[in-house]
């Protein structure tokens, strides 16, 4: 059974159709890249999979491990193993990062009927992951993402990904706002999480990120549909020729 | 003032309240005269209503309708119920001073533990035994309004606390108001004097015994803080959900004082906390913070007047209101800077979080500045929880109510953080947490 199956998905936002029958199948162990110009619907797809309010699904379906994802609340999806690394992670003043991480992790475990993490185990785990991502301890004491640089916010997303151990990671424009060093640290963090039990969907505008996170499958999106799929060489091809050739195909 | 117009039906009903209560009120001679004059002043105005500017959001004629007869002095059964209620509101290491239905109860209190340098007496005792003429001033205040006059007329008891100059109290003083009566008035008045260079922590709780319903609290606290003193005050209002609580705090503050005030209104059906703070000595730092946690049809009003009468004082006010269902939160903050009060630094910020479409919050900040070299400012916002923050938390696995609770806790945390005492800060946070858990 595929991990994620998107079938003929049609989505509207405020009366305007953004996705016009998008289909996508992702298996465990794979890394898929979704590329496409601005406005092609890449972020809409990631939001709909994560369950963000404000999108109206008018047709099609999304199955996650064979279950109807669209019937689930965002928190249920998270507990099932869906993780969206946000393009713009929000700042939450007054909620300490550690408190947030523990509350979220335990909420997911509770929803799955698992026991809560003990404090020492939790702290040990967070410290290990934080160290590998070059996240200083004092950052964990601050409010969630408050005063973090763009790179720090993205690393905080990857920290959560490592901590929550989702089976599907969707990385929405992870490279936006990152310089080359920050990008490398973030990509190393993501690569460390690649596993036969986990799939990743990397959404990006630029080929650059895919030098660091090498995909198994590349999809090109245009005007709310996948217009071409191929191997990693498709990304290089796009870098050469641009998206213009697909505008008409859509 | 048109006396004929002000004398409403409500006013006439009140005359009998005073007539009936008179024999039970401590103090004769000048004290009794002062009460009578205070009652006349109240009668001329009647219950405050929306045409009185200071009360425009809290119309007591509509919300309270009438002043109920005074509660009877607590009997053995009432004291038993009070004792039970106290158990849930004990603060570790604090010395409790317990008032039940408006009567100080020594056997439930903990006066001895306070040690030297502190004198504590019941107001009733002072008014009855210290010479009527000398102590009539206990019923007089420079600041007054109809409810303060009513308090002076009908106060049955309270505590009179004096902390001697230079005394540092090792334990907080915890004044606990327990209501066991239903459909009755509880009128208390306390005086607190913090001597020069003294240090003290004062906690006040308002709680209801099981079964206490529809009572009306009218409390007044007259506080003077001497030069160089440090005082933290935390007030936790957890009255019965259909009770009325009108509390007036009148503070006169000396020079170089560190004063840290906090109020949390979580209970009561209708409540108003009105604080009148006069900064009368230079170099004082004042911090006034508050949280209203309101649901159902609760009405919670916090009104604070900070009067900078002298130069070089700092005041900071942070208020947060969380308003659910059809509840109504009011914040009125006035900062007065007198002509001589140069270099005043006064700021207030109030934010309301509306959790339902029918929730209401009114903010009325006012600056009255008569000096030209000052830094003053205010800000006010009201709005719903941020959807993008909620979605982020939910996408990380938090169910809706838990995500809301975490954000609300952070929101009120900004005001609670300002509590100087670690233990009391945690206590206030846990009260807020319980409120949130009850909501979930």
CSV table of C-alpha atoms in Angstrom, one decimal, chain A residues 51-52 73-75 78 83-84 86 90-93 100 104 107-108 157 160, chain B residues 388-389 391-400 402 406-407 409-411 414:
chain,number,residue,atom,x,y,z
A,51,UNK,CA,-5.3,20.1,7.1
A,52,UNK,CA,-5.0,23.9,7.1
A,73,UNK,CA,-8.4,17.0,12.1
A,74,UNK,CA,-4.9,18.5,11.7
A,75,UNK,CA,-3.8,17.1,15.1
A,78,UNK,CA,0.0,14.7,13.0
A,83,UNK,CA,4.5,16.4,9.3
A,84,UNK,CA,4.6,19.7,7.5
A,86,UNK,CA,6.4,25.2,7.3
A,90,UNK,CA,5.2,31.2,13.1
A,91,UNK,CA,6.5,32.9,16.3
A,92,UNK,CA,4.7,32.0,19.4
A,93,UNK,CA,5.6,34.5,22.2
A,100,UNK,CA,5.9,23.3,23.2
A,104,UNK,CA,3.2,18.3,21.2
A,107,UNK,CA,-0.2,14.9,22.6
A,108,UNK,CA,0.8,12.8,19.6
A,157,UNK,CA,11.3,22.6,12.1
A,160,UNK,CA,10.6,18.7,15.5
B,388,UNK,CA,-2.0,30.8,12.0
B,389,UNK,CA,-0.7,30.1,15.5
B,391,UNK,CA,-2.9,25.8,13.0
B,392,UNK,CA,0.8,25.5,13.7
B,393,UNK,CA,0.1,23.9,17.1
B,394,UNK,CA,-2.6,21.6,15.7
B,395,UNK,CA,-0.3,20.5,12.8
B,396,UNK,CA,2.1,19.5,15.6
B,397,UNK,CA,-0.5,17.3,17.2
B,398,UNK,CA,-2.3,19.5,19.8
B,399,UNK,CA,-6.0,19.0,19.8
B,400,UNK,CA,-8.0,22.3,19.4
B,402,UNK,CA,-5.1,22.2,24.1
B,406,UNK,CA,-1.4,26.9,25.4
B,407,UNK,CA,-1.9,30.2,23.6
B,409,UNK,CA,-1.7,30.6,28.9
B,410,UNK,CA,1.0,32.5,27.1
B,411,UNK,CA,-1.3,35.4,26.7
B,414,UNK,CA,2.6,38.2,30.2
